[in-house]
PDB file of C-alpha atoms in Angstrom:
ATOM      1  CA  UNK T   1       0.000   0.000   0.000  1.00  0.00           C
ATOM      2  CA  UNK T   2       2.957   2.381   0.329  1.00  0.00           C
ATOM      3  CA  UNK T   3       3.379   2.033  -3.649  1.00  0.00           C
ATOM      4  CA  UNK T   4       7.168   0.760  -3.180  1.00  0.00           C
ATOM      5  CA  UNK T   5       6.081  -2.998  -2.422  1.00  0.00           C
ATOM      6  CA  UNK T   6       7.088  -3.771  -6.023  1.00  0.00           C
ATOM      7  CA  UNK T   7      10.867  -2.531  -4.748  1.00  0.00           C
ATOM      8  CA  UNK T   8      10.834  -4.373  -2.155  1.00  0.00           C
ATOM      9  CA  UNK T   9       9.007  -7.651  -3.500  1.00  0.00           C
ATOM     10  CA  UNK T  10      12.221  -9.677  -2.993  1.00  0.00           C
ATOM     11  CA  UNK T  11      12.845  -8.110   0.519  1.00  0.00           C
ATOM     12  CA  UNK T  12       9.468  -9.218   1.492  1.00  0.00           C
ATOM     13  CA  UNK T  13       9.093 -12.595   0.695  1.00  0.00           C
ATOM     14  CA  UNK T  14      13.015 -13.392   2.060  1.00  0.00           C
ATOM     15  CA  UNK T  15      11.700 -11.990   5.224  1.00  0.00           C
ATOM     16  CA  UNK T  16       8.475 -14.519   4.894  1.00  0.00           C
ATOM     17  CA  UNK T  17      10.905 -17.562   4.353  1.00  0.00           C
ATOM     18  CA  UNK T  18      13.174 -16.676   7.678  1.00  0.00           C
ATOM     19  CA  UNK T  19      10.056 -16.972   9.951  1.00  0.00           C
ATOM     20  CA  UNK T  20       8.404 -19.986  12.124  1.00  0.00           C
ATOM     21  CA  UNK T  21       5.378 -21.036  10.098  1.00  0.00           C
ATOM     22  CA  UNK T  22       6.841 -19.846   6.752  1.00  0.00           C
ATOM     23  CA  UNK T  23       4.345 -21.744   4.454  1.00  0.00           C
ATOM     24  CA  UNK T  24       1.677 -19.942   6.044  1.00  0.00           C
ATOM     25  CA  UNK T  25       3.306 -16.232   6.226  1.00  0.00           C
ATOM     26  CA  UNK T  26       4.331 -16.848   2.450  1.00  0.00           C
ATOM     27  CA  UNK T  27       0.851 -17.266   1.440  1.00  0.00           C
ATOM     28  CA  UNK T  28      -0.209 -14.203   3.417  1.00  0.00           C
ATOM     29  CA  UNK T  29       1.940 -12.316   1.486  1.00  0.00           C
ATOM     30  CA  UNK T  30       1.038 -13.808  -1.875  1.00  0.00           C
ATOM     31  CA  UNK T  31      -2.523 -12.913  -1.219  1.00  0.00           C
ATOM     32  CA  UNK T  32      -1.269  -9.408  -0.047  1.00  0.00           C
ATOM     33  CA  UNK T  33       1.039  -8.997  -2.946  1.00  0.00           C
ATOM     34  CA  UNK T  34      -1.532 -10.227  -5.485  1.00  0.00           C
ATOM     35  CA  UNK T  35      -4.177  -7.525  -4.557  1.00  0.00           C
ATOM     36  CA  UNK T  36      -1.234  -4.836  -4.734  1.00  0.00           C
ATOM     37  CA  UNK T  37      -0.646  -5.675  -8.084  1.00  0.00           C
ATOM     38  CA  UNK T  38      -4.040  -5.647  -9.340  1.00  0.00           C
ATOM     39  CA  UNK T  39      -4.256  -2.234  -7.724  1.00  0.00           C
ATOM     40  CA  UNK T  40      -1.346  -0.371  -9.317  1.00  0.00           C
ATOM     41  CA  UNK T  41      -2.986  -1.858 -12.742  1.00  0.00           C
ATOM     42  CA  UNK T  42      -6.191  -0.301 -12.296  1.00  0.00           C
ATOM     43  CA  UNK T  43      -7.977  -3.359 -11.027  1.00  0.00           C
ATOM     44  CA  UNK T  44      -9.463  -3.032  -7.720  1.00  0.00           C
ATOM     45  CA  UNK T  45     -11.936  -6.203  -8.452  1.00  0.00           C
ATOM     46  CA  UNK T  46      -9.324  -8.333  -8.511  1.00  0.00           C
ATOM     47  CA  UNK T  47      -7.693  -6.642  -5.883  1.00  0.00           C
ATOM     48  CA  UNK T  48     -10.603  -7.184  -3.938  1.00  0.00           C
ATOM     49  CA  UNK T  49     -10.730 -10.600  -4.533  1.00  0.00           C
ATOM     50  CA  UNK T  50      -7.513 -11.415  -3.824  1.00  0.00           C
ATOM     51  CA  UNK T  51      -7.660  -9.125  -0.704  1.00  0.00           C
ATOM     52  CA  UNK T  52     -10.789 -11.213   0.616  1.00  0.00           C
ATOM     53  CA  UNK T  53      -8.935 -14.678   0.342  1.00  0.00           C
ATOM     54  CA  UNK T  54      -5.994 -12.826   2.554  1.00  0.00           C
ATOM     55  CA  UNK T  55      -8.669 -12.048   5.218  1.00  0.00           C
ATOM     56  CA  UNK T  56     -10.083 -16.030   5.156  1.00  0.00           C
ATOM     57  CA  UNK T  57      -7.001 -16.880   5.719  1.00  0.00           C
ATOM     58  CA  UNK T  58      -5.400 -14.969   8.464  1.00  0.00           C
ATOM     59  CA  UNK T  59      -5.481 -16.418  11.998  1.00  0.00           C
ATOM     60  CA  UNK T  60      -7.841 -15.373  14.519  1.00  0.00           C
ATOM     61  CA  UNK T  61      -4.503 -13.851  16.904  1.00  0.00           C
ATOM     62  CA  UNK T  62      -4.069 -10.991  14.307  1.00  0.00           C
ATOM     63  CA  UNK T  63      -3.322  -7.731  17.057  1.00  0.00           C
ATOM     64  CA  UNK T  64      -7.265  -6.087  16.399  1.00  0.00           C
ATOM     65  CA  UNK T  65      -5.400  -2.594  15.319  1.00  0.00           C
ATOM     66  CA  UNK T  66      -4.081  -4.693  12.188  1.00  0.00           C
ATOM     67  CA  UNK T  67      -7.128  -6.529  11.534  1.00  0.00           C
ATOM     68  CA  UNK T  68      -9.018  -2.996  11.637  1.00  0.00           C
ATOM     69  CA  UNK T  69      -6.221  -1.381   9.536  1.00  0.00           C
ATOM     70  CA  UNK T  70      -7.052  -4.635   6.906  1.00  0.00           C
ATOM     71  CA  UNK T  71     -11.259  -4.128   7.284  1.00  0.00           C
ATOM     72  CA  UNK T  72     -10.209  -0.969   6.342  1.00  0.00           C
ATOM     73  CA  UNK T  73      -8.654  -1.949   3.502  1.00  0.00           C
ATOM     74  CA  UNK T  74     -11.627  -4.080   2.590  1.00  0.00           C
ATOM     75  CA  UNK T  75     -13.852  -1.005   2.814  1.00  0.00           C
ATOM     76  CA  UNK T  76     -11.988   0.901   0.845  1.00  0.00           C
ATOM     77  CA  UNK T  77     -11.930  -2.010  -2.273  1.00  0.00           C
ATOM     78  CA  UNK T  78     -15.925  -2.517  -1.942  1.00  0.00           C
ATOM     79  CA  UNK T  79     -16.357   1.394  -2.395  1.00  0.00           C
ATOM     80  CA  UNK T  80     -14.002   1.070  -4.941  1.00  0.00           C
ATOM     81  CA  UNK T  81     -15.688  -1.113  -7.264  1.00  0.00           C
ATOM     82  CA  UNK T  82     -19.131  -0.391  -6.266  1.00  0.00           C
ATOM     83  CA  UNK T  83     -19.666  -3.080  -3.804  1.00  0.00           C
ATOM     84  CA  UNK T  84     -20.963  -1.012  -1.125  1.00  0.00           C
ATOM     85  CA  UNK T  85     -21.706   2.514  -1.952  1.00  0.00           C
ATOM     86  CA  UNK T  86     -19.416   4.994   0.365  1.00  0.00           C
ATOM     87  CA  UNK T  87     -22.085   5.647   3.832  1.00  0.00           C
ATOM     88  CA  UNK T  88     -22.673   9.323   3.884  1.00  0.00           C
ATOM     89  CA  UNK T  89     -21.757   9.845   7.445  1.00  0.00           C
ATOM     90  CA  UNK T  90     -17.889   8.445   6.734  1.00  0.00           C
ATOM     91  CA  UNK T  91     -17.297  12.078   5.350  1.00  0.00           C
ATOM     92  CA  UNK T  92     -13.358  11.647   4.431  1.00  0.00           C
ATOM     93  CA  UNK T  93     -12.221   8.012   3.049  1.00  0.00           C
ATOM     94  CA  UNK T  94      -8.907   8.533   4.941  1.00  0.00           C
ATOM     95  CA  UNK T  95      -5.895   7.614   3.536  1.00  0.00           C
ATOM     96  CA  UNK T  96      -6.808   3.741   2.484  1.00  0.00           C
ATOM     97  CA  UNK T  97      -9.738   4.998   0.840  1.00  0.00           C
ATOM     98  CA  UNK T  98      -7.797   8.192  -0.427  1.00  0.00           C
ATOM     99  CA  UNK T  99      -4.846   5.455  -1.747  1.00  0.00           C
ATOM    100  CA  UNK T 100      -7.513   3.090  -3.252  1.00  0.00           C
ATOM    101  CA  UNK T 101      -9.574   5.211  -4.725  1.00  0.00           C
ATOM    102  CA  UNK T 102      -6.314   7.273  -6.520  1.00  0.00           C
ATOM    103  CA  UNK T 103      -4.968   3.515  -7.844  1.00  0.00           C
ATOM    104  CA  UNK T 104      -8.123   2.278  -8.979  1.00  0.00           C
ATOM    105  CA  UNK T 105      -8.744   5.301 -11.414  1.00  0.00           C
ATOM    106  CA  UNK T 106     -11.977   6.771  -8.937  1.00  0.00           C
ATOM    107  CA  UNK T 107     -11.700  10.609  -9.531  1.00  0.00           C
ATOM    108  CA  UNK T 108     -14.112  11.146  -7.031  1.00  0.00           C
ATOM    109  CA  UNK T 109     -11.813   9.748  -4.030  1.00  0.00           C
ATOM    110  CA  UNK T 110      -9.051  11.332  -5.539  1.00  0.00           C
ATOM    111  CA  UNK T 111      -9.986  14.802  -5.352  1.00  0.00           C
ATOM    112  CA  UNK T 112      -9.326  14.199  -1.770  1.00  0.00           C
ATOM    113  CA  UNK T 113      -6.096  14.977  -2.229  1.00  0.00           C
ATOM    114  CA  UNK T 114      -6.307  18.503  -3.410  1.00  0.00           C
ATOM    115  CA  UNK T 115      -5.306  19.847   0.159  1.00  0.00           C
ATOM    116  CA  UNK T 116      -2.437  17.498   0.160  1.00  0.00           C
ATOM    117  CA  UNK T 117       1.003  19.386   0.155  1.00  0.00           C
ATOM    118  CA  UNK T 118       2.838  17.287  -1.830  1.00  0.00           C
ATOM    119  CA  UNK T 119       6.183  18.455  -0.122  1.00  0.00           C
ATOM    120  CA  UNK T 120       4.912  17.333   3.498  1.00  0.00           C
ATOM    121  CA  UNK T 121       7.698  14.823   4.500  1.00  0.00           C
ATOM    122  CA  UNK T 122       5.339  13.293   7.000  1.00  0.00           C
ATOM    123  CA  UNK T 123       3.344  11.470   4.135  1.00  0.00           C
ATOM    124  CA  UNK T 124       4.380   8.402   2.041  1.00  0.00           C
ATOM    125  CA  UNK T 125       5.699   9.022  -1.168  1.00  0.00           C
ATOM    126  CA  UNK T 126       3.104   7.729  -3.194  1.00  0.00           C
ATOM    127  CA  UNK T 127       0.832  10.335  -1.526  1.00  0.00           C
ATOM    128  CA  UNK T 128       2.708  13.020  -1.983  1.00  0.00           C
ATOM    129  CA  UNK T 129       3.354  11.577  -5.825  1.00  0.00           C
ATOM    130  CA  UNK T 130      -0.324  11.245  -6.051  1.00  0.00           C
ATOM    131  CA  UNK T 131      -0.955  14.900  -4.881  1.00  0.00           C
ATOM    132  CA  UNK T 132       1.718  16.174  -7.668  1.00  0.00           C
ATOM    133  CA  UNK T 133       0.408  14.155 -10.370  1.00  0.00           C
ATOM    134  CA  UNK T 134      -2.982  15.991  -9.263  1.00  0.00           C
ATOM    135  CA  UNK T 135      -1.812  19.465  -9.029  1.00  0.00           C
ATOM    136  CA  UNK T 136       0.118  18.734 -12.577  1.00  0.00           C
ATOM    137  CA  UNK T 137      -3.178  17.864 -14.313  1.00  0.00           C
ATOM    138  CA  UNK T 138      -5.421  20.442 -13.126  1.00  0.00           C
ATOM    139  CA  UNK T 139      -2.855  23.125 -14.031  1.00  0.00           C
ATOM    140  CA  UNK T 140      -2.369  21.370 -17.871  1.00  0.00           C
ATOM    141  CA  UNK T 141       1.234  20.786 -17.408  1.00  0.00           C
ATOM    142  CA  UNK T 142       2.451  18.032 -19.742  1.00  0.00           C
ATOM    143  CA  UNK T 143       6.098  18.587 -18.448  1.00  0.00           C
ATOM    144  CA  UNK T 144       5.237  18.142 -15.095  1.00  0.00           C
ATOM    145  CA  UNK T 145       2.899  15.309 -15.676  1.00  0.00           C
ATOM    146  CA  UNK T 146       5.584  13.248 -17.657  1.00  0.00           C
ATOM    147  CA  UNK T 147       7.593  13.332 -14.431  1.00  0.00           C
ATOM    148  CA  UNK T 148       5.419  12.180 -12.118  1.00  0.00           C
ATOM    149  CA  UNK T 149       4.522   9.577 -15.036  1.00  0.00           C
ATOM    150  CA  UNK T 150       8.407   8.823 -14.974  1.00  0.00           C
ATOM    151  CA  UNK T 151       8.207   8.124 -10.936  1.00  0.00           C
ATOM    152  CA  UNK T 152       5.477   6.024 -11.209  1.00  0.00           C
ATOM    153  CA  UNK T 153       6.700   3.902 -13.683  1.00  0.00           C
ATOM    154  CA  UNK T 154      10.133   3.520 -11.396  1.00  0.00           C
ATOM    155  CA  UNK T 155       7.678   2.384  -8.408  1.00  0.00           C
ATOM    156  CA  UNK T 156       5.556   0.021 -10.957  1.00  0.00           C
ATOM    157  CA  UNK T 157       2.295   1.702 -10.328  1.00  0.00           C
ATOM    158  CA  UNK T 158       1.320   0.795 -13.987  1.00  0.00           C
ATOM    159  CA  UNK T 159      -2.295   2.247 -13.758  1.00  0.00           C
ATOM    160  CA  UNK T 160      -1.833   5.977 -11.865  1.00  0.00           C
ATOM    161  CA  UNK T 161       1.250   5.527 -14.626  1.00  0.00           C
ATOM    162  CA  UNK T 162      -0.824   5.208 -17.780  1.00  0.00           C
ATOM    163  CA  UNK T 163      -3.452   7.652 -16.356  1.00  0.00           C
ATOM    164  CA  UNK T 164      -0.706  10.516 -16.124  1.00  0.00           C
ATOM    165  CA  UNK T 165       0.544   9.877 -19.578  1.00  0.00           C
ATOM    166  CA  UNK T 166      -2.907   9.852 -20.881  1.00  0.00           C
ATOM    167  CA  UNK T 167      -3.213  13.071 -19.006  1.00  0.00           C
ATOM    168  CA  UNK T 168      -0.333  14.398 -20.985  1.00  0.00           C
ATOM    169  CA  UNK T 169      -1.607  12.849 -24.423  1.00  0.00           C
ATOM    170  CA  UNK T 170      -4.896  14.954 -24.006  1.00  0.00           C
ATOM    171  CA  UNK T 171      -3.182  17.968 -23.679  1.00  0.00           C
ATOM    172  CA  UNK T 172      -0.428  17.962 -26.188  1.00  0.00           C
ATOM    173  CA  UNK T 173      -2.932  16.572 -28.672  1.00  0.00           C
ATOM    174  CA  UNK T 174      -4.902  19.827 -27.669  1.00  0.00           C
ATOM    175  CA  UNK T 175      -2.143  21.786 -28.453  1.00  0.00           C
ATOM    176  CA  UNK T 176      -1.334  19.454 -32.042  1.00  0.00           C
ATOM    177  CA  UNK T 177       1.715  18.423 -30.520  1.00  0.00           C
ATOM    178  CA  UNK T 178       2.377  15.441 -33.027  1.00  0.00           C
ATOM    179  CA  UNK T 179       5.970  14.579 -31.421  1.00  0.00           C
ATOM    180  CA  UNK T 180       4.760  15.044 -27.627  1.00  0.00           C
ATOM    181  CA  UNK T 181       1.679  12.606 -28.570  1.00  0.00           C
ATOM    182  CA  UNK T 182       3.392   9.998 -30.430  1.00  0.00           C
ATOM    183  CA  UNK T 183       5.989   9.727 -27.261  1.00  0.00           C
ATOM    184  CA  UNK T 184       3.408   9.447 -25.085  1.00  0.00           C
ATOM    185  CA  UNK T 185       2.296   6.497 -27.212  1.00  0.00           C
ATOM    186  CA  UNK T 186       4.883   4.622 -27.467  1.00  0.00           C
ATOM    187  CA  UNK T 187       5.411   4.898 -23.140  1.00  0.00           C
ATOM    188  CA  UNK T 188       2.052   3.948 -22.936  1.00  0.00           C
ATOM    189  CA  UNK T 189       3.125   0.681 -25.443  1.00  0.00           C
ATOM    190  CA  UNK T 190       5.788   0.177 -23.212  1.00  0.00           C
ATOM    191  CA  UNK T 191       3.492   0.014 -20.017  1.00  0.00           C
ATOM    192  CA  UNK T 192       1.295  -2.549 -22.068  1.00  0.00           C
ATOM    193  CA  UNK T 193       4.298  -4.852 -22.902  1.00  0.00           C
ATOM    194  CA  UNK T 194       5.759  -4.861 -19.357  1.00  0.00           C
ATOM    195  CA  UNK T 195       2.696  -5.916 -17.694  1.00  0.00           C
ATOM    196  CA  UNK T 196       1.821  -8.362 -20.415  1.00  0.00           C
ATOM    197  CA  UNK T 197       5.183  -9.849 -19.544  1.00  0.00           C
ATOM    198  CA  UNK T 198       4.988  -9.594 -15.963  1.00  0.00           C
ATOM    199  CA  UNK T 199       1.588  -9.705 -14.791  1.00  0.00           C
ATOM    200  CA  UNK T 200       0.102 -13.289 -16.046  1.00  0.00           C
ATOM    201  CA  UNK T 201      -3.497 -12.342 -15.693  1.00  0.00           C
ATOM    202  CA  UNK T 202      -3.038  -9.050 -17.297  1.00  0.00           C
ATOM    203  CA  UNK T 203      -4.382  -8.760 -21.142  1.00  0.00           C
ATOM    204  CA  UNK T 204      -3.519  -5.712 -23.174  1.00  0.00           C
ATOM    205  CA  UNK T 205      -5.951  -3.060 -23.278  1.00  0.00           C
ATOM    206  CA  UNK T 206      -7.480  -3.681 -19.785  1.00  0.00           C
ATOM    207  CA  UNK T 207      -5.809  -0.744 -17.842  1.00  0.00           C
ATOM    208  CA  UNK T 208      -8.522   1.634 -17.116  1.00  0.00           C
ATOM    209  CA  UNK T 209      -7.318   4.481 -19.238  1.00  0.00           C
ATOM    210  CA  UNK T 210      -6.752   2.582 -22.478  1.00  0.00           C
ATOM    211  CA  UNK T 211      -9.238   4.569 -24.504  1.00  0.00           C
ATOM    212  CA  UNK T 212      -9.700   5.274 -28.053  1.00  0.00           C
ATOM    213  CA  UNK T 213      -9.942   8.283 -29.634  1.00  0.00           C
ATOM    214  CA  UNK T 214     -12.034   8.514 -33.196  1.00  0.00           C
ATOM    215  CA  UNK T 215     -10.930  10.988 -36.215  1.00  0.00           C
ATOM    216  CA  UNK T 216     -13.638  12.839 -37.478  1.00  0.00           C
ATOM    217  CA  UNK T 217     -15.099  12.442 -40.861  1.00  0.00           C
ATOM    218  CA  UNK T 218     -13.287  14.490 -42.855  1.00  0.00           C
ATOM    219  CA  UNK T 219      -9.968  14.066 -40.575  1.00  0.00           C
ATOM    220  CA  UNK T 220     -10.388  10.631 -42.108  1.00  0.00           C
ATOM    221  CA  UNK T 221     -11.059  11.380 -45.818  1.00  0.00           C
ATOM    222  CA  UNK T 222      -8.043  13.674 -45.275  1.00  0.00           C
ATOM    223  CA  UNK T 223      -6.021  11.413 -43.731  1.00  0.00           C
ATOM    224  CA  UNK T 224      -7.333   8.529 -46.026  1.00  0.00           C
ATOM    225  CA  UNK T 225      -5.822  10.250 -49.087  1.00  0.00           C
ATOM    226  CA  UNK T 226      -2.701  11.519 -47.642  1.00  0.00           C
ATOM    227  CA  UNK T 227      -2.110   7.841 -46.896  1.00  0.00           C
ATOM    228  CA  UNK T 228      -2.796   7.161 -50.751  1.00  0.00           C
ATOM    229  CA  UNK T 229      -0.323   9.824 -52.060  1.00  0.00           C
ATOM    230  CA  UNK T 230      -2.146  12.869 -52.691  1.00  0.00           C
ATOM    231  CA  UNK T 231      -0.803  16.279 -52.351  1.00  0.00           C
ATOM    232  CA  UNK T 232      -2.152  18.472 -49.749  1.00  0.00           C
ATOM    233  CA  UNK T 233      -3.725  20.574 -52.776  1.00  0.00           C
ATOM    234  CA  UNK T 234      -4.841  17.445 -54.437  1.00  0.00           C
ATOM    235  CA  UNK T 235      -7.050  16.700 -51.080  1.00  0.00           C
ATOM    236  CA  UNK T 236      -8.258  20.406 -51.044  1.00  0.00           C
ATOM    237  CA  UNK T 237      -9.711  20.057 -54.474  1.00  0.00           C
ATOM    238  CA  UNK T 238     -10.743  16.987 -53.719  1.00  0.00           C
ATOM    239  CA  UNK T 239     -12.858  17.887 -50.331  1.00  0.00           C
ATOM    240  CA  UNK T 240     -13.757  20.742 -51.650  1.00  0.00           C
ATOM    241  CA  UNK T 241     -11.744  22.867 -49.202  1.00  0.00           C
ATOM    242  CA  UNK T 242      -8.783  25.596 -48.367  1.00  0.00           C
ATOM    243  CA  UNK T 243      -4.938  23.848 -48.733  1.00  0.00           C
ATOM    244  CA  UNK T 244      -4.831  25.213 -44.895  1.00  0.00           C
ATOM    245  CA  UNK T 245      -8.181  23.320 -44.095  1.00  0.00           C
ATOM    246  CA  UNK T 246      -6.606  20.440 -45.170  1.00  0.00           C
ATOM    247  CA  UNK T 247      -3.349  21.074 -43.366  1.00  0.00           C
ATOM    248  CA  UNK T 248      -5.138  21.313 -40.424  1.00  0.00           C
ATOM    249  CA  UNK T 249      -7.354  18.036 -41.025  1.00  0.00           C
ATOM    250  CA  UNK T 250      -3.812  16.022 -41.529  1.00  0.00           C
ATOM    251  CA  UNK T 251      -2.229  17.859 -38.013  1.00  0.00           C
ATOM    252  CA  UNK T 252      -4.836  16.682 -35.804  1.00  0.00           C
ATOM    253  CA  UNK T 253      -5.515  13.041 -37.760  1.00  0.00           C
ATOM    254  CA  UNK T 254      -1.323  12.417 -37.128  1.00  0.00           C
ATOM    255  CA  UNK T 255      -1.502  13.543 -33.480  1.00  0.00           C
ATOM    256  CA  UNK T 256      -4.653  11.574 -32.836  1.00  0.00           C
ATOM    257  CA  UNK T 257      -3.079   8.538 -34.402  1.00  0.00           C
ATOM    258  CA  UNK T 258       0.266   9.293 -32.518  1.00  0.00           C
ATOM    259  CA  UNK T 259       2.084   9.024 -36.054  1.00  0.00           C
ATOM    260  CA  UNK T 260       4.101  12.080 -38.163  1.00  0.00           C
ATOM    261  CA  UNK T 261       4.265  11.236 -41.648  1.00  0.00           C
ATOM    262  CA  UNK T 262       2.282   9.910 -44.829  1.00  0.00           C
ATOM    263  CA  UNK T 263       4.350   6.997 -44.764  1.00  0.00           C
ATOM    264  CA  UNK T 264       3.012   5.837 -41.076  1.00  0.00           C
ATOM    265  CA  UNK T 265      -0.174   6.904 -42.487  1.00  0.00           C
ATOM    266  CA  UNK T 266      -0.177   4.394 -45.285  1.00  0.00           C
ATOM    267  CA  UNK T 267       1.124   1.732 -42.519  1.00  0.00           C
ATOM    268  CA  UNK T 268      -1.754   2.268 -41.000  1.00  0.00           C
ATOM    269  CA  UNK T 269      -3.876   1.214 -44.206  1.00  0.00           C
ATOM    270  CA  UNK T 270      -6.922   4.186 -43.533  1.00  0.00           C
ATOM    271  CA  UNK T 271      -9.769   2.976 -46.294  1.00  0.00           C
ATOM    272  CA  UNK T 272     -12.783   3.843 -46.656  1.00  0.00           C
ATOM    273  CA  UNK T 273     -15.855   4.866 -44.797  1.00  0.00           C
ATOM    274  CA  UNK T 274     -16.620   7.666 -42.458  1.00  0.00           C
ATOM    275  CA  UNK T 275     -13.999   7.198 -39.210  1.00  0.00           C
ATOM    276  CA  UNK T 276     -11.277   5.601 -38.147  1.00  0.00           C
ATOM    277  CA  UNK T 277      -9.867   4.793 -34.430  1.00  0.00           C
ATOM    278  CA  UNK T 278      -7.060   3.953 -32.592  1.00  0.00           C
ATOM    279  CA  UNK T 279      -5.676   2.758 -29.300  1.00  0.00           C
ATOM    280  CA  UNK T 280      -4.817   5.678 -27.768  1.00  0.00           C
ATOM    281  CA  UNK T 281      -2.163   3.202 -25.913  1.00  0.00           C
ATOM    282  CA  UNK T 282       0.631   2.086 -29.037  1.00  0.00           C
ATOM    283  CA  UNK T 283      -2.071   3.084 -31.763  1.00  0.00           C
ATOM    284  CA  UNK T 284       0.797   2.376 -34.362  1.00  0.00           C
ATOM    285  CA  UNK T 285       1.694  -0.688 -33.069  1.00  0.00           C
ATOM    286  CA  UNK T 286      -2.323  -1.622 -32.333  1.00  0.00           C
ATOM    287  CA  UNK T 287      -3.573  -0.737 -35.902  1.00  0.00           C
ATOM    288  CA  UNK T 288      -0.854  -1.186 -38.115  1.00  0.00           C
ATOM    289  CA  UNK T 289      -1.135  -3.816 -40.936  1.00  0.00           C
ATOM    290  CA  UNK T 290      -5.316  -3.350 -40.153  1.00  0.00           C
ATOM    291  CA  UNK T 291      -8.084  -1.711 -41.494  1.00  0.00           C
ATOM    292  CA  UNK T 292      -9.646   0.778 -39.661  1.00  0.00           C
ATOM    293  CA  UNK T 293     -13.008   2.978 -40.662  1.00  0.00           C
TER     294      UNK T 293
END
């Protein structure tokens, strides 16, 4: 829950094997290490799940000020995913909820953390990272949002991760940033192909801010005949528009496609009909050698 239990994976489960009843401690942690994971993708179902076996199995000794701080934990997942709707007397959902709620992609929850300083020593570093990533989005700054997208990368927190370089991909796309989006693209590939390696449950496309975007009409029929050859001023006489129309058709098709050339147009084989998407996460290497429209 600290969001540096992927660092400290090995640590942990050394620790587990040292102690008296180390079959039983060892499963703990699996349980405990499962739901973790499933949280830093986005996941809180699973994470639920897996946190609900931990709690069947832990023995009845547990201190009560650990088994509250896990029914806590529990809490927090239900709200999460809808199992129990959030009581209107609990007011603030504390930091477990605050934590959940930031990991599993709820908004809601994590708007708590607007009065966070995110340079308050006192908190854990994910909070604090949470808090920046926050304060980075709400004041549009790609820059600072690719950092904190950098950081949680570093700690594995694949879904907060994804959600911060989607973050940036909305806003340099905005701003027809073709080289800014296409970047953010390919991390967000990256992201996909790590936890398709290391996660064995994990299926590409089910982080919670995979999302496609869709090129308008005639951003496809531009795009369409870029990809076939045509001349800017061929397309404008062909739509029936301005050379700078056009221009501005092709800008916004490339940086919604995260590609920045005809050629990686054509790659992407645009043909006919009326619109086109693409994984916003590796678009190129999602759609190329397919059809879209």
């Amino acid at each position: 829950m600290t969001g540096e239990y992927a660092l400290r994976r090995d640590e942990l489960q050394s620790s587990a094997r040292a102690l008296a009843g180390h079959d039983y401690h060892a499963l703990w942690l699996d349980h405990v290490l499962a739901a973790a994971t499933a949280l830093a993708c986005g996941d809180p179902w699973r994470a639920l799940l897996e946190w609900q076996r931990f709690l069947r199995r832990i023995p009845r000794f547990v201190p009560l000020r650990l088994r509250d701080y896990a029914d806590g934990v529990l809490r927090a997942l239900l709200t999460a995913t809808g199992s129990e709707p959030e009581h209107p007397q609990a007011g603030d959902p504390g930091f477990v909820g605050r934590l959940v709620g930031y990991l599993s992609g709820d908004r809601q929850t994590w708007l708590g953390l607007r009065e966070v300083n995110p340079h308050d020593g006192r908190l854990l570093p994910v909070i604090r990272l949470a808090a920046t990533h926050l304060a980075a989005a709400e004041a549009q700054h790609p820059a600072d949002l690719l950092k904190v997208a950098g950081r949680l990368r570093r700690l594995e927190l694949w879904g907060p991760a994804a959600a911060a370089l989607s973050g940036t991909r909305e806003i340099l796309l905005s701003r027809r940033t073709v080289g800014g989006v296409k970047r953010c693209d390919e991390q967000l590939a990256d992201i996909e192909q790590q936890l398709e390696r290391r996660v064995a449950w994990y299926r590409r496309g089910d982080l919670p801010t995979s999302t496609y975007v869709r090129l308008t009409p005639r951003e496809h029929e531009a795009a369409a005949l870029a990809a076939q050859g045509l001349a800017n001023r061929e397309i404008a006489e062909e739509l029936h528009c301005s050379t700078r129309t056009v221009e501005s058709h092709l800008a916004q098709a490339r940086a919604k496609l995260g590609v920045s050339t005809r050629g990686e147009l054509a790659e992407l084989q645009l043909l006919g009909g009326t619109r086109a998407s693409a994984r916003r996460s590796g678009a190129r290497s999602a759609a190329s050698g397919q059809a879209l429209g």
